[in-house]
Amino acid sequence: MTDLAAVKAALKTQAVETPSWAYGNSGTRFKVFAQQGVPRSPREKLDDAAQVHALTGVAPTVALHIPWDTVDDYAALAGYAEERGLRLGAINSNTFQDDDYRLGSICHPDAAVRRKAVGHLLECVDIMDATGSQDLKLWFADGTNYPGQDDLRGRQDRLAEGLAEVYARLGEGQRMLLEYKFFEPAFYATDVPDWGTAYAHCLKLGPKAQVVVDTGHHAPGTNIEFIVATLLREGKLGGFDFNSRFYADDDLMVGAADPFQLFRIMYEVVRGGGFTADVAFMLDQCHNIEPKVPAIIRSVMNVQEATAKALLVDAEALAAAQRAEDVLGANAVLMDAYNTDVRPLLAEVREEMGLDPDPMGAFARSGWAEKVVAERVGGEQAGWGA
Amino acid sequence: MTDLAAVKAALKTQAVETPSWAYGNSGTRFKVFAQQGVPRSPREKLDDAAQVHALTGVAPTVALHIPWDTVDDYAALAGYAEERGLRLGAINSNTFQDDDYRLGSICHPDAAVRRKAVGHLLECVDIMDATGSQDLKLWFADGTNYPGQDDLRGRQDRLAEGLAEVYARLGEGQRMLLEYKFFEPAFYATDVPDWGTAYAHCLKLGPKAQVVVDTGHHAPGTNIEFIVATLLREGKLGGFDFNSRFYADDDLMVGAADPFQLFRIMYEVVRGGGFTADVAFMLDQCHNIEPKVPAIIRSVMNVQEATAKALLVDAEALAAAQRAEDVLGANAVLMDAYNTDVRPLLAEVREEMGLDPDPMGAFARSGWAEKVVAERVGGEQAGWGA
Amino acid sequence: MTDLAAVKAALKTQAVETPSWAYGNSGTRFKVFAQQGVPRSPREKLDDAAQVHALTGVAPTVALHIPWDTVDDYAALAGYAEERGLRLGAINSNTFQDDDYRLGSICHPDAAVRRKAVGHLLECVDIMDATGSQDLKLWFADGTNYPGQDDLRGRQDRLAEGLAEVYARLGEGQRMLLEYKFFEPAFYATDVPDWGTAYAHCLKLGPKAQVVVDTGHHAPGTNIEFIVATLLREGKLGGFDFNSRFYADDDLMVGAADPFQLFRIMYEVVRGGGFTADVAFMLDQCHNIEPKVPAIIRSVMNVQEATAKALLVDAEALAAAQRAEDVLGANAVLMDAYNTDVRPLLAEVREEMGLDPDPMGAFARSGWAEKVVAERVGGEQAGWGA
Amino acid sequence: MTDLAAVKAALKTQAVETPSWAYGNSGTRFKVFAQQGVPRSPREKLDDAAQVHALTGVAPTVALHIPWDTVDDYAALAGYAEERGLRLGAINSNTFQDDDYRLGSICHPDAAVRRKAVGHLLECVDIMDATGSQDLKLWFADGTNYPGQDDLRGRQDRLAEGLAEVYARLGEGQRMLLEYKFFEPAFYATDVPDWGTAYAHCLKLGPKAQVVVDTGHHAPGTNIEFIVATLLREGKLGGFDFNSRFYADDDLMVGAADPFQLFRIMYEVVRGGGFTADVAFMLDQCHNIEPKVPAIIRSVMNVQEATAKALLVDAEALAAAQRAEDVLGANAVLMDAYNTDVRPLLAEVREEMGLDPDPMGAFARSGWAEKVVAERVGGEQAGWGA
């Protein structure tokens, strides 16, 4: 029997971090479609993020991306966030948009470029000190496009060396979250292509280094929840970058492409104790064609729904069926939770939190979208380049 | 027994079309790395293309992309090409980079946007009239990112209607080449996702409508040479967009990722009579990190090498082994051709054509790269946006 | 607004065909795990199928596989079925288990083997005459394992020739359903690998030839509902072989791996008028480790649940949101239906049909499983080999 | 500059282990096509393997599979091998063909089944003691078909426990080689699905535990040579199971599907020092439709050709181009080696070893195939079941 009160309590304490860049423009290599009302500064991104948190109650932190969110005074930015009920979350580094990084950054064949990349990462830790952020999130676009282009093994040596230097700089309570990615923008070989590589590096670095699972960064057919279960078992799951995909790193709204997979992932999180432990739940999405703030609200709700279903799994019944070698029975216990319509439960949870039970409707009624379209005129819209 | 003289003769008459856009800057959604010396105008692209043809002898035509190659006087551009030993090739349409096309072009839910898209295609046929181009190459970025976003079937109806209007406009000796693509930039559903869809539309349109096979536009594991053989058998193979890929539409140099696959494709072309018939062999690549002109020379050479190997297959021995149900023997006949080092043969062919046997070396020695870096200063470099 | 009465009426008329072979033993190339109580004859398979229909009310027909279900008197077998409230469904041919078929059947290089294969198919039509079956379902294991092993194009010629002969034999009201499969058991090239190939052949054969979509027979990332929509639009969707898969042709219970995909497929069926038209809904699954009869009941229920959700989609609201170019709104209309817990609705439907609202529980309580374990002792259990 | 004498010397010392089971019948779940002349006992398999070694000179060891190769007296079997110039190689365990293993073996929910599985593995170590085999090769079919069927994390705990017990039993100079596999026969989750999982377990077990890379056991698009490079860098590459595949675990002849990939893998072996170190090069293939002995000879030759090309890579030129950030130049150095026709070189190597330069022709001329067809009449042919 599931304890509904405990489920509700868990749902109320959930925290989903939204990424500053999802509030700005994004697109594909073919076209970035600009949208009206898009923020033009880190503060305006926080203004939008505050709407998401105000309406959902579970999105209290915002991830920054450096240099897209570079400001003169990070403490002031943190204060600005706090005034809006937010905190600044993970600091995301960028070592892929300078011309120097054409052939890589921390794995580049030229020591000067590697030095520059490590310098940027160290600067990100400085920013963490200023913002109070706990996590340095590292994603490297490093890799090669052609066989022979560079030495695969040598690149690993350089990676290990650079990471070690950054790791040594981490302060008390600070972590390094290392993300892996199957492919793109490197097409032949990626330097951190899978969880095994990220895990092997984190293991050598030490306890402050943890692996990040971006749900869109896997080969087709990969069982992501297995990786989640394994990393939790190893004590090496640092967090998630949530999004969804049909084929590659599509960066669609989390839960949009395969809601059953998201449920299975959240089930393994619950099963492995990750829901209450030190695992960061972050969104990392691109809203190329849909309006951004409501898409982010919807994404947060999708995570909530998957979580609610995962929490509703009758753990005792499941374990009993598994022990009894009852294949269909055990599967049915899981499916019963998945097939439950948890929207009424979440509406209740929201009302108990003093929120509108319908965040999407509430946002539409709030006039925020119209307001920012009217006000955010002129200037340069935020996007991946700025 | 293979007739070497016939193989050489065939190699000398080969024609590989290079795309104007490959001479300009390109990149991924993460970054476009600009290169020095990149053309700033359609004429400068033709200047580069003339180098490729001068050195390889088999790249006499250049595909244009509208509006990236928009000029006031297409006849003058054709004359400029002719002076450099080139002709203008396929006209490639672009219905994906206007803000209007956020939700599609020829399949868009709004009739006004569809009208605009069809208007652009008709304008491309006007340009064909002016340039003497035979082929209108159509690739549509149309599709949807989220289930339910639009009506899959309704979009097919709109597609059929728009294509029919353009088809009706084609003049004597003009063709419509319809390209399919598995995914990107649409992530949930693409409106022309596979050869079957392109084939079904072309069949209804009539004999001037043919399918284009872009070697990077398939699901993992797809047997592309089977599609080539099938389309040739159906009389519906209009041409190729050559490139190579490890995972998605990586747009690497053709033959770089899987040279054996390229050989198998060229073998089916030879087998199906496509090498001498009305099949267009075009490159469609992005040289994101490598210098563009030598990358294109290398790509042309890769097509030549695969073609040479395909021509070297001992057709009689192969047929005999197949008839004898000799699995290993038949495979060995094919592999014997593939394992042959055809570089000496191609060097001979080039010398007989009055060319340097080593096009890559010849280009390096030509000083062209240094010359354009010195001369092409200022102005706006060509790229996907212009 | 959805008309609930109409939804219920539609659900009551649904018909899911179960395959005789799913009641027998099956497995992987590594091991077939025999189960107790498995049928030893076509009649015992029908006995099991009758349980499925009695408990679900929507599984009135049973597909046969020749020669696995060979009997002396097919009319008698049809009578046996009728006594149990069943009818005999599609006749499935087998041209892959004789030693002669090592290198193919209808595409084999040897005309004698092709002749044998065609003879078997004609015999299957004779059986259809005797059983009153409407559909001849053709799946060919034909293909090659090694490049060069046989002539890809020549095999298509042979395929076309053989199919034409069988097509000519079809009587009034009889159809040929041609199935495609991405790979397995041929690993290099499959002779009918995709819907395009099946479609091209069916088009030439005529209106009695239709394409079958087996949901497990696609490349990774393929949008199956797009194919369904397209085939319906072309009037060429003959039916489904339902099952589910995580990676290859796993043949798991339909809806088990990706219930959202099944819903999207059923939505396109509803949208395209296929739910009421001449589309056959068949299961084609292997229950390698789970008990077979309850697995089949569960599978039928999974199809019902997906269908119910598809019928619940508010078509007017969806069309309105699509017209309004409201990406999130249109997606939300679809998701609202998907997120609905339709189990109570289906329980009602069952009760209105005079059935137990809980077919799985009813089967467990029926004692059938224990009864057949006790009674079906000795003899040879049915499996893929017999 | 490459040192040709060193290349030849390396090629002469190469050792490719052939698997006893490849000499027997195999097939797919649809059909096992029996072939004439197939061995009926472990000794007859060794007779065939001796032909392969006699003709190639580089296949001195034969892997056994228990219980398929169970004999009363393993020392006698080793002696029989020695008389034929062979040694017994890795012992392969089988924990997937007893009825008890329906839901797994070493990860099974029932401790009694786990005990049985571990007992079998310990027995395999006993056999190693008798045969003098160095390697225990472990592949587990363990996994689940349905979400919820069993506890993913609990299964890892059981796996760790079982492996530890077996590891403790290993003697001096004995190793445990742990194989991973992406999918099949488990379709939802596999308990050792990727190199990361195998690596994590081996790391905890100790230096005698190493990872085996089966080239067919990866998700589509996986860069296998990266894994090879990484495992060599970590000192954890125990060996290879060579075969090739177009889609799943097709088990075709190594080098048949993607010879360029095999070359890249062998290049990383050479680059990482694996060619001279303690890495086992084993075949693991199924010759379903082609004659087995020549297929194995061909496979050994394919490995030789890929190795020869890898050894021919001009390491200095490559490193120089990589340092110079010359993408095309570095790729060209690799491709120069790949495009070399190494068959004449290998013919020389064979002649210097006192062998026929053409092993395939020599086998055809030897009369061995005809001899065994004539002699091996009656009895039960070897296959996966025996």
PDB file of C-alpha atoms in Angstrom, chain C residues 2-10:
ATOM      1  CA  THR C   2     -15.763  13.640 -27.047  1.00  0.00           C
ATOM      2  CA  ASP C   3     -18.909  11.535 -27.324  1.00  0.00           C
ATOM      3  CA  LEU C   4     -18.435   8.900 -24.615  1.00  0.00           C
ATOM      4  CA  ALA C   5     -21.232   6.705 -25.899  1.00  0.00           C
ATOM      5  CA  ALA C   6     -19.639   6.593 -29.317  1.00  0.00           C
ATOM      6  CA  VAL C   7     -16.301   5.760 -27.734  1.00  0.00           C
ATOM      7  CA  LYS C   8     -17.847   2.883 -25.861  1.00  0.00           C
ATOM      8  CA  ALA C   9     -19.641   1.642 -28.946  1.00  0.00           C
ATOM      9  CA  ALA C  10     -16.417   1.669 -30.901  1.00  0.00           C
TER      10      ALA C  10
END
